[in-house]
Amino acid sequence: MAAHIGRRLRKGAATTAVAAAAVAALSASQAPGATVDDQGRQSTGDATSAPDTAADDSATGNSPYYTDLPPLNSPNPSPSAGSGDAGDQRAGEAGIPATVLDAYKQAEATLREKKPGCNLPWQLLAAIGKVESGQARGGRVTADGTTVTPILGPQLDGNGFALIRDTDNGAYDGNRMYDQAVGPMQFIPSTWDWAGRDGNGDGRKDPNNIYDAVLAAGHYLCRFDWDLSQQGDLRKAILSYNNSTDYLNTVLSWLEFYRRGTHEIPDGTGALPVDRSDDTARPGVTPSAPGTTPPARPGKPSGSRPSPSPAAPGDGGSPSTPPVTPPPATPPTPTDTVHHLEDAGTGTLTAMAGHTFAERVSTRAETEAGKAVAKVRIRFTLVGDTDTTFTGGETVATVTTDASGVAVAPALQAGERTGAFAVQAAVVGRSVKGVPYKATVTARAADALALAGEKEPTCVAGGEFAEPVQVKATYRGEAAGKVAVTATLVTSADDPAENDKGPYFKDADGKAVRSLTGLKTDADGQLTLPKLYADDTAGTFLLRLTTTGGATLDVKLTVEPAAAPSPEPDPSTDPAPSTDPAPSTDPSTEPSETPAA
C-alpha cells in the first residue's frame, strides 16, 4: 500500500505539469469555467466553478471518469532516450489497440465527409476514449469491435453521482431502476437512444461496439455546427460530453499527448488507467469503475442480457457494485410533475425541398391540472423516411421549456426527399405520451421562367441551331435551383400535343425526339437545353418549357427555307458553236491586192 501511495504521489507531481502545459497550449487565454446550456451552447462563467448542466443532457450523464494524465515526455522517444520505467511508460501510454485506433480514424474520415466544417481530429476521440474507458479496457474487443464484456459505469442513483432514473427499462445497462453509462465511450441510455450510430455496417447501433460508439461520439461532438479547430468550440464540445472543468483539462492533456504521436499495438495489450474522479466520492463505499459490471439484480426480467463477468484485474474498480437501494427522498423535480404535453400553436409544417420551414414546432409541458411546467427538457425527434434535419444537421434536438412551459424546436431544414414525416416531442426522463407533428416536404418549384438573351433562336431547314436555348427559373423573385423542367416542341400555342415535324432534339442513340423530361436548373436557376436540330420543314415553331410550380415559357423557333441551288445549264437550249474559222490577223496571210490590168 505504501508503495502504491508513493507511486501515485510521484505520478501526481509529474502529470500536473503535463495537464498545465496541454491546457495552456490548447486553451490559450480562455478560462475553463464555462457554462453549457440545454442546447450544449456555452456561456462565460466563473473559472473556478463547475458548469451548470443537467446530467442527462450530457453524453455520459456526468459519470465518473479516469483522471490519469499522460507522461511528461514525448510519446515517441528516440531509441537513445534511455530505458527503464520511464521509457516503458511513454511507449505504453502512446500505444492504442489496433481495432480501437481503426475506429477512431474511420470516424474521423466519416465526419470529414458528413460534417467537414467540424474539423474533428481522431486524437480527440482517442483522448475521450482514454478518459472514459482506458481505450475499451486496453482494447479488449472482438474482431468486429464489440467489447469482450460490457463496460458499465456506476448506477446514477444520486448517492455521490447524478440522479438519473431508468430511461430504457434496462435495455442497455440491465438496470431498471437507474441509468448507467454504457460502452467504451460511456453513453447513458437516454443519450444513446438518439445519438447512437452504426459504425461497422452491421445494421445495429450497439453502445458496446467501439465502431458504433466512436462514430456516435463524433456526431455528438459535431452536433451544433461547432468547428473543433477553434479553441472555444473545442472546449464547448468537450464540456457537453461531460460537464466538468477537471474533465475538460484531462481530455485536453491526452489530446495534446496523442497529437505528438501514437503507435498501434495489439488488441488487449493497452495500458489500463488507475485513478478515477470518484475515488473519494462515496466514503466507505468502493467505487465502481467503467469496465466493472454489476451482478444480476433481483427481479431482472427473463430474456434480458445475461449478467457479464466481473471486471478484469487492473480495471481500476471492485468486481461488484453496491446493492440497489431505494431512491433517496428528494422533492419532485419539474420533470416529475409533467402529466402531458400539448401543442403550443404550431402552424402548418410545409416547406419546399432545400428550403427552411417557416413554422417551428412548439410544445407546452403541463401538469394534470393544466398548469405550465418550466425547466423541463423536451426532446424533438424526426421520424420517418426523410432527409430533413434541424438547423445544424441533426435529427434530434433537446430544448428546455421556458416560464410559460413552452419549448420551441430549432428550425427545420428541408432536404431533397419529398413527402410526409413526423416530429415527435417527448419529455426527457419521463414516460408521458408525446405529441406528434406532421410535416411535409414538397418538390422544388418555380413560378417564372425567362429566356436568357434577346434573340430568338433561328436556323436553316435541314441544319442545326447555332446557339442552345438558355433559360432562368425564379421563385418569388429568387433563383430557383434544382427545379425540374420539361421541354416539348408543341404543335401550336393552343395545341400542346407534341409536334411531328420541325425542330427536334436527339436522344442518346441519335434519334429525333421532340420532348425531354428530367431536366433541372442549376443552383443559380439556370438551364441550358441540349442542341436543337431542324428537319426540312421551314416555318415558325414553339418550344414549350414547364416547371413544377406551374411556370411556363413558350420559345419561338424560326426555321428558314434552305437557299435554292444554282441551276445547271441546259445543253438543248445553248446555240451551236460556229465552225467558221476566226478571221486571221496575221498580215502575211492576208490576200494581196493586184492592180487592175
XYZ file of C-alpha atoms in Angstrom:
597
model
C 0.000 0.000 0.000
C 2.828 2.403 0.871
C 4.450 1.702 -2.486
C 1.172 2.369 -4.289
C 0.650 5.659 -2.458
C 4.213 6.694 -3.170
C 3.768 5.924 -6.878
C 0.613 7.996 -7.043
C 2.301 10.925 -5.293
C 5.241 10.819 -7.703
C 2.842 10.486 -10.633
C 0.727 13.394 -9.426
C 3.710 15.730 -9.232
C 4.797 14.853 -12.760
C 1.479 14.781 -14.522
C 0.175 18.018 -13.090
C 2.759 19.751 -15.228
C 1.527 17.847 -18.269
C -2.046 18.982 -17.700
C -0.984 22.574 -17.229
C 1.130 22.549 -20.376
C -1.531 20.881 -22.508
C -4.316 23.144 -21.346
C -2.138 26.204 -21.882
C -1.258 25.084 -25.394
C -4.816 24.237 -26.400
C -6.852 26.754 -24.443
C -4.625 29.829 -24.616
C -6.207 32.604 -22.576
C -9.703 31.095 -22.392
C -10.887 30.281 -18.913
C -12.020 26.664 -18.443
C -15.051 27.506 -16.346
C -17.832 27.781 -18.899
C -21.486 27.054 -18.629
C -23.216 24.829 -21.168
C -26.960 25.139 -21.558
C -29.521 22.518 -22.549
C -28.576 23.002 -26.199
C -24.919 22.362 -25.476
C -24.051 26.009 -26.046
C -21.541 27.632 -23.787
C -21.621 30.943 -21.967
C -18.981 32.699 -19.944
C -18.760 31.590 -16.354
C -16.561 31.664 -13.289
C -13.325 29.780 -13.974
C -13.412 28.222 -10.535
C -16.965 26.947 -10.672
C -18.292 23.835 -12.346
C -20.576 24.362 -15.364
C -24.256 24.015 -14.651
C -25.907 21.493 -16.951
C -28.336 18.691 -16.185
C -26.565 15.350 -16.179
C -28.935 13.672 -18.621
C -28.180 16.364 -21.192
C -24.555 15.237 -21.413
C -23.350 12.167 -23.275
C -22.234 10.405 -20.108
C -24.630 11.793 -17.528
C -21.516 13.377 -15.999
C -20.454 9.903 -14.885
C -17.065 9.314 -13.224
C -14.029 9.115 -15.499
C -10.347 8.200 -15.330
C -8.115 11.044 -14.183
C -4.740 9.519 -15.115
C -2.652 12.016 -17.064
C -0.107 11.337 -19.828
C 3.649 11.197 -19.196
C 5.672 14.396 -19.370
C 7.902 13.237 -22.210
C 7.100 12.793 -25.888
C 5.100 9.663 -26.770
C 7.696 8.775 -29.422
C 11.116 8.830 -27.669
C 14.171 8.139 -29.744
C 15.924 4.758 -29.293
C 18.673 6.504 -27.355
C 16.262 8.118 -24.941
C 17.010 5.558 -22.341
C 15.187 2.589 -20.876
C 13.520 1.535 -17.705
C 10.178 2.515 -16.189
C 10.028 5.970 -17.770
C 10.626 4.668 -21.272
C 8.175 1.812 -20.785
C 5.517 4.246 -19.556
C 5.939 6.543 -22.545
C 5.699 3.672 -25.005
C 2.761 2.057 -23.210
C 0.684 5.224 -22.934
C 1.255 6.157 -26.590
C 0.118 2.752 -27.845
C -3.511 2.441 -28.942
C -5.026 -1.018 -29.608
C -5.344 -1.707 -33.334
C -9.131 -2.081 -33.578
C -9.757 0.887 -31.314
C -7.342 3.051 -33.321
C -9.038 1.980 -36.550
C -12.436 3.010 -35.133
C -11.113 6.467 -34.266
C -9.663 7.031 -37.723
C -12.750 5.695 -39.512
C -14.967 8.037 -37.504
C -12.735 10.998 -38.379
C -12.960 10.100 -42.088
C -16.766 9.787 -41.925
C -17.190 13.121 -40.161
C -14.791 14.774 -42.610
C -17.277 13.793 -45.343
C -20.545 14.309 -43.448
C -19.610 17.444 -41.481
C -16.415 18.875 -42.954
C -16.814 22.156 -41.076
C -16.477 20.367 -37.739
C -12.766 19.538 -38.299
C -12.928 16.628 -35.843
C -9.467 15.120 -35.135
C -9.361 11.417 -34.330
C -6.962 12.255 -31.489
C -9.872 13.949 -29.671
C -11.886 10.736 -29.866
C -8.844 8.855 -28.593
C -8.468 11.296 -25.703
C -12.116 10.851 -24.686
C -11.869 7.076 -25.150
C -8.835 7.033 -22.859
C -10.545 9.045 -20.156
C -13.856 7.195 -20.375
C -12.762 3.557 -20.560
C -8.990 3.314 -20.959
C -9.395 2.645 -24.717
C -12.035 -0.065 -24.187
C -10.080 -1.639 -21.324
C -6.853 -1.687 -23.260
C -8.520 -2.941 -26.439
C -10.386 -5.946 -25.071
C -12.670 -6.161 -28.105
C -13.696 -8.828 -30.589
C -12.854 -8.745 -34.288
C -15.956 -6.670 -35.088
C -15.146 -4.144 -32.350
C -17.557 -5.308 -29.627
C -16.176 -5.270 -26.092
C -15.458 -8.737 -24.701
C -17.674 -7.881 -21.729
C -19.968 -4.851 -21.401
C -18.437 -1.719 -19.896
C -20.764 -0.108 -17.352
C -20.331 2.915 -15.152
C -21.824 3.117 -11.651
C -25.558 3.456 -11.304
C -26.584 7.111 -11.276
C -28.660 6.944 -8.115
C -27.871 10.389 -6.712
C -25.651 8.930 -3.993
C -22.407 10.712 -4.861
C -23.402 10.848 -8.531
C -26.087 12.442 -10.632
C -29.617 11.131 -10.154
C -30.933 9.686 -13.416
C -33.750 7.230 -13.013
C -34.119 4.443 -15.562
C -34.990 5.589 -19.094
C -34.505 2.368 -21.100
C -36.150 -0.292 -18.921
C -32.698 -1.829 -18.564
C -32.293 -2.469 -22.301
C -28.724 -1.140 -22.462
C -27.458 -1.258 -18.874
C -29.502 -4.098 -17.354
C -30.730 -1.715 -14.640
C -34.453 -0.940 -14.448
C -34.178 1.473 -11.534
C -31.345 3.844 -12.503
C -29.360 4.574 -15.627
C -25.680 3.679 -16.024
C -23.195 4.841 -18.632
C -22.607 2.101 -21.200
C -19.778 1.063 -23.509
C -16.264 2.272 -24.334
C -17.447 5.861 -24.831
C -19.767 5.739 -21.782
C -23.081 6.913 -23.211
C -26.065 6.960 -20.876
C -29.097 5.151 -22.360
C -31.217 8.278 -22.880
C -28.444 9.879 -24.938
C -27.590 6.739 -26.878
C -31.242 6.369 -27.807
C -30.924 9.356 -30.180
C -27.170 9.710 -30.651
C -26.377 6.053 -31.458
C -24.839 5.253 -34.858
C -23.999 2.116 -36.842
C -20.271 2.486 -37.372
C -19.388 -1.011 -38.579
C -22.239 -1.503 -41.056
C -23.866 -4.478 -39.353
C -27.285 -2.823 -39.192
C -27.184 -2.375 -35.399
C -26.425 0.554 -33.092
C -24.609 -1.039 -30.170
C -23.045 1.188 -27.476
C -20.741 -1.721 -26.607
C -19.240 -1.731 -30.129
C -16.211 0.538 -30.494
C -17.047 1.479 -34.105
C -20.653 2.370 -33.249
C -19.769 4.191 -30.035
C -16.902 6.225 -31.507
C -18.925 7.322 -34.555
C -21.763 8.350 -32.218
C -19.280 10.322 -30.107
C -18.008 12.094 -33.224
C -21.513 13.115 -34.297
C -22.300 14.176 -30.733
C -19.247 16.455 -30.626
C -20.145 17.982 -34.024
C -23.882 18.388 -33.467
C -24.056 22.195 -33.109
C -22.011 23.262 -36.129
C -19.003 23.630 -33.860
C -15.607 23.995 -35.531
C -13.272 21.944 -33.345
C -10.215 23.609 -34.832
C -11.340 26.690 -32.874
C -10.434 26.511 -29.188
C -13.730 27.961 -27.986
C -15.818 25.405 -29.876
C -13.475 22.580 -28.872
C -13.990 23.401 -25.206
C -17.775 23.622 -25.620
C -17.881 20.213 -27.286
C -15.797 18.513 -24.579
C -17.822 20.101 -21.782
C -21.031 18.943 -23.435
C -19.715 15.370 -23.250
C -19.036 15.521 -19.503
C -19.757 18.819 -17.806
C -16.688 19.195 -15.599
C -13.746 21.578 -15.749
C -11.416 18.821 -14.495
C -12.742 16.530 -17.213
C -12.080 19.217 -19.823
C -8.482 19.658 -18.672
C -7.848 15.902 -18.553
C -9.158 15.369 -22.093
C -7.119 18.319 -23.391
C -3.993 16.795 -21.836
C -4.477 13.492 -23.652
C -5.399 15.284 -26.885
C -2.094 17.158 -26.837
C -0.214 13.964 -25.958
C -1.741 11.952 -28.818
C -1.164 14.778 -31.286
C 2.559 14.431 -30.656
C 2.443 10.844 -31.907
C 0.991 7.400 -31.282
C 1.547 3.863 -32.491
C -0.586 0.781 -32.973
C -0.426 -2.110 -30.501
C -2.234 -5.477 -30.482
C -5.763 -5.588 -29.124
C -5.930 -6.367 -25.430
C -2.441 -5.105 -24.607
C -3.177 -1.440 -23.881
C -2.210 0.235 -20.632
C -5.066 0.336 -18.111
C -5.709 3.567 -16.151
C -5.883 3.544 -12.354
C -7.079 6.824 -10.866
C -10.717 7.867 -11.068
C -12.694 11.016 -10.412
C -14.931 9.272 -7.859
C -12.163 7.761 -5.707
C -13.423 9.720 -2.696
C -16.950 10.462 -3.840
C -18.649 7.938 -1.566
C -16.861 7.440 1.777
C -16.992 3.884 2.992
C -18.124 2.526 -0.389
C -15.830 1.019 -3.002
C -16.474 2.922 -6.227
C -17.381 1.064 -9.373
C -15.363 1.854 -12.489
C -16.048 1.890 -16.176
C -15.313 -1.685 -17.023
C -16.864 -3.008 -13.823
C -20.107 -4.871 -14.444
C -22.664 -5.277 -11.651
C -24.026 -8.721 -10.856
C -27.551 -9.729 -11.805
C -30.163 -7.749 -9.927
C -33.199 -9.207 -8.186
C -36.248 -9.056 -10.379
C -34.296 -8.779 -13.618
C -36.704 -9.725 -16.421
C -36.390 -13.025 -18.202
C -34.795 -12.735 -21.615
C -32.730 -9.655 -20.732
C -28.998 -9.506 -21.221
C -27.006 -12.123 -19.326
C -25.012 -10.813 -16.397
C -21.453 -10.122 -17.575
C -18.414 -11.358 -15.727
C -16.712 -9.168 -13.090
C -14.071 -6.646 -14.109
C -10.696 -7.913 -15.198
C -7.713 -7.340 -12.897
C -6.377 -3.846 -13.323
C -9.663 -2.311 -14.416
C -9.461 0.058 -11.506
C -12.675 -0.998 -9.746
C -14.069 -3.677 -7.496
C -15.709 -6.765 -9.026
C -19.190 -5.703 -7.898
C -21.289 -2.633 -7.240
C -23.284 -1.829 -4.128
C -26.734 -3.406 -3.937
C -29.636 -1.471 -5.354
C -31.047 0.947 -2.806
C -34.368 2.779 -2.856
C -34.327 6.240 -4.369
C -33.393 8.964 -1.909
C -36.231 11.013 -0.527
C -35.933 14.065 -2.707
C -38.570 16.640 -3.626
C -40.134 16.132 -7.054
C -38.343 17.787 -9.942
C -40.248 19.800 -12.562
C -39.985 16.775 -14.823
C -41.714 14.625 -12.200
C -44.744 16.944 -12.254
C -45.356 16.761 -16.022
C -48.568 14.923 -16.795
C -48.851 15.561 -20.534
C -47.649 17.635 -23.479
C -49.764 19.919 -25.620
C -49.228 21.584 -28.959
C -48.410 25.242 -28.299
C -49.809 26.700 -31.507
C -47.606 25.157 -34.168
C -48.719 26.155 -37.667
C -48.692 24.060 -40.825
C -45.291 22.458 -41.282
C -44.656 22.591 -45.026
C -41.555 23.582 -46.955
C -40.114 23.196 -50.408
C -37.151 20.854 -50.786
C -33.933 22.630 -49.865
C -35.735 25.441 -48.021
C -36.152 26.270 -44.336
C -39.581 25.654 -42.776
C -41.276 28.932 -41.933
C -43.006 27.383 -38.890
C -41.235 25.871 -35.878
C -42.572 23.100 -33.665
C -43.783 24.437 -30.315
C -44.770 22.216 -27.357
C -46.101 23.016 -23.879
C -45.494 20.867 -20.787
C -48.406 20.784 -18.324
C -49.393 19.238 -15.015
C -52.532 17.152 -14.714
C -54.410 20.333 -13.810
C -53.162 22.046 -16.973
C -50.584 24.262 -15.248
C -47.430 25.118 -17.195
C -44.193 23.418 -16.143
C -40.946 25.308 -16.676
C -37.397 23.936 -16.805
C -38.406 20.638 -18.380
C -36.288 19.208 -21.190
C -38.271 18.337 -24.313
C -36.694 16.116 -26.930
C -37.786 16.637 -30.542
C -37.055 13.700 -32.853
C -37.594 13.450 -36.622
C -39.402 10.233 -37.524
C -39.967 8.763 -40.975
C -38.325 8.482 -44.370
C -36.838 11.953 -44.655
C -33.506 13.725 -45.006
C -34.860 16.852 -43.338
C -32.846 17.949 -40.292
C -32.905 20.561 -37.598
C -30.589 23.536 -38.020
C -27.098 22.132 -37.534
C -27.748 18.902 -39.389
C -29.101 16.721 -36.553
C -32.315 14.719 -36.394
C -32.762 15.206 -32.625
C -32.844 18.406 -30.573
C -33.394 18.966 -26.843
C -34.905 22.251 -25.632
C -35.826 23.366 -22.103
C -39.299 24.788 -21.504
C -39.492 28.470 -20.605
C -41.510 30.109 -17.823
C -44.713 29.527 -19.797
C -43.911 25.817 -20.108
C -43.188 26.104 -23.837
C -40.244 24.623 -25.719
C -39.677 25.703 -29.320
C -37.652 23.342 -31.505
C -34.881 24.643 -33.775
C -35.909 25.472 -37.319
C -36.356 22.568 -39.707
C -34.221 22.472 -42.842
C -35.875 20.505 -45.657
C -33.723 18.044 -47.560
C -34.263 16.827 -51.116
C -36.541 13.914 -50.232
C -40.187 14.883 -50.692
C -43.161 13.541 -48.788
C -44.511 13.413 -45.230
C -42.690 12.717 -41.975
C -43.257 13.495 -38.290
C -41.622 15.442 -35.494
C -42.125 13.646 -32.175
C -41.988 15.681 -28.950
C -41.289 13.815 -25.691
C -40.234 14.624 -22.134
C -36.648 13.692 -21.326
C -36.522 11.366 -18.312
C -40.254 10.719 -18.016
C -42.631 8.372 -19.791
C -45.602 10.502 -20.762
C -47.461 10.494 -24.032
C -45.635 12.562 -26.608
C -47.021 14.865 -29.268
C -46.529 14.053 -32.968
C -46.420 16.817 -35.566
C -46.966 16.065 -39.248
C -44.608 17.798 -41.671
C -44.378 17.737 -45.463
C -41.623 18.498 -47.947
C -42.808 19.440 -51.441
C -40.818 19.346 -54.674
C -38.735 22.341 -55.658
C -40.766 24.754 -57.788
C -40.508 27.882 -59.921
C -43.175 30.483 -60.577
C -41.443 32.188 -63.517
C -39.235 31.280 -66.476
C -37.358 33.730 -68.703
C -35.308 33.321 -71.868
C -31.675 34.302 -71.479
C -30.720 36.661 -74.305
C -32.829 38.777 -76.620
C -32.508 36.942 -79.949
C -34.985 34.266 -80.893
C -33.333 31.003 -81.970
C -33.089 30.671 -85.772
C -31.629 28.152 -88.194
C -31.937 26.930 -91.787
C -34.043 23.921 -92.732
C -32.012 20.748 -92.543
C -29.422 22.400 -90.301
C -28.900 22.926 -86.568
C -29.430 25.875 -84.263
C -26.120 27.589 -83.639
C -26.850 28.656 -80.069
C -28.527 26.446 -77.420
C -31.671 27.682 -75.698
C -30.916 29.067 -72.210
C -33.500 29.968 -69.580
C -33.596 31.056 -65.938
C -36.157 29.923 -63.344
C -37.145 32.006 -60.330
C -39.415 31.576 -57.328
C -40.779 34.715 -55.702
C -38.068 36.680 -57.414
C -35.208 34.463 -56.201
C -33.250 31.968 -58.287
C -34.984 28.590 -58.280
C -32.254 25.972 -58.216
C -32.648 22.241 -58.865
C -36.157 22.666 -60.288
C -37.430 20.009 -62.693
C -38.154 21.269 -66.219
C -39.940 19.610 -69.147
C -39.244 20.755 -72.734
C -41.734 19.911 -75.517
C -41.988 21.041 -79.136
C -45.737 21.611 -79.262
C -47.993 21.768 -82.308
C -49.190 25.321 -81.557
C -49.899 27.759 -78.739
C -53.399 26.293 -78.467
C -52.455 22.667 -79.062
C -49.998 21.227 -76.516
C -49.657 17.962 -78.459
C -46.140 17.069 -79.477
C -45.291 18.278 -82.966
C -44.332 15.667 -85.563
C -42.254 17.961 -87.721
C -39.899 20.903 -87.431
C -37.110 21.287 -84.828
C -36.098 18.327 -82.689
C -33.581 17.106 -80.077
C -31.525 13.938 -80.325
C -31.536 11.089 -77.833
C -28.513 9.027 -76.800
C -28.855 6.940 -79.959
C -29.014 9.983 -82.220
C -32.724 9.575 -82.938
C -35.029 12.587 -83.214
C -37.142 13.350 -80.090
C -39.408 16.308 -79.516
C -39.977 16.068 -75.758
C -37.419 15.994 -72.897
C -38.024 15.274 -69.208
C -35.616 15.039 -66.276
C -34.062 18.435 -66.950
C -33.099 20.501 -63.878
C -31.928 24.025 -63.296
C -28.556 24.501 -61.624
C -28.034 26.118 -58.222
C -28.465 29.568 -59.798
C -31.729 28.638 -61.538
C -30.058 28.443 -64.974
C -30.755 25.752 -67.565
C -29.064 25.216 -70.917
C -31.039 22.870 -73.169
C -29.393 20.280 -75.431
C -28.683 21.267 -79.043
C -31.673 21.650 -81.365
C -31.788 20.465 -84.990
C -34.211 21.220 -87.851
C -35.694 18.921 -90.437
C -36.546 20.092 -93.962
C -39.728 21.899 -92.899
C -39.451 25.680 -92.827
C -41.663 27.868 -90.692
C -42.220 29.091 -87.125
C -42.424 26.575 -84.269
C -42.931 26.642 -80.490
C -40.779 25.088 -77.766
C -42.782 24.956 -74.505
C -40.935 24.760 -71.152
C -42.838 23.923 -67.950
C -41.720 23.514 -64.311
C -43.018 22.155 -61.043
C -44.990 25.035 -59.602
C -46.681 25.998 -62.842
C -44.157 28.259 -64.555
C -44.446 28.101 -68.368
C -42.424 29.675 -71.166
C -43.019 29.410 -74.956
C -39.873 29.942 -77.014
C -40.361 30.853 -80.705
C -38.127 28.880 -83.082
C -37.713 30.024 -86.682
C -36.603 27.678 -89.454
C -35.774 29.482 -92.681
C -36.032 27.816 -96.116
C -32.815 26.442 -97.447
C -31.215 28.571 -100.195
C -32.161 27.456 -103.768
C -29.203 25.813 -105.579
C -27.742 27.462 -108.771
C -29.421 25.899 -111.931
C -27.310 23.663 -114.186
C -27.034 24.852 -117.877
C -29.372 23.053 -120.379
C -27.375 21.827 -123.417
C -30.507 21.726 -125.627
C -31.000 25.444 -125.381
C -27.395 26.543 -125.922
C -26.559 27.902 -129.510
C -24.374 25.602 -131.646
C -20.799 26.714 -131.777
C -19.627 28.272 -135.151
C -17.465 26.075 -137.410
C -16.059 29.014 -139.458
C -12.525 29.825 -138.670
C -11.920 33.088 -136.967
C -10.570 35.887 -139.093
C -6.815 35.946 -139.152
C -4.921 38.961 -138.005
C -1.606 37.808 -139.475
C -0.638 40.218 -142.262
C 1.278 37.516 -144.023
C -1.883 35.589 -144.615
C -3.983 38.498 -145.840
C -4.678 38.336 -149.680
C -2.672 40.853 -151.641
C -4.268 43.380 -153.861
C -3.239 43.263 -157.602
C -3.672 46.314 -159.620
C -6.177 46.192 -162.284
C -4.845 45.439 -165.758
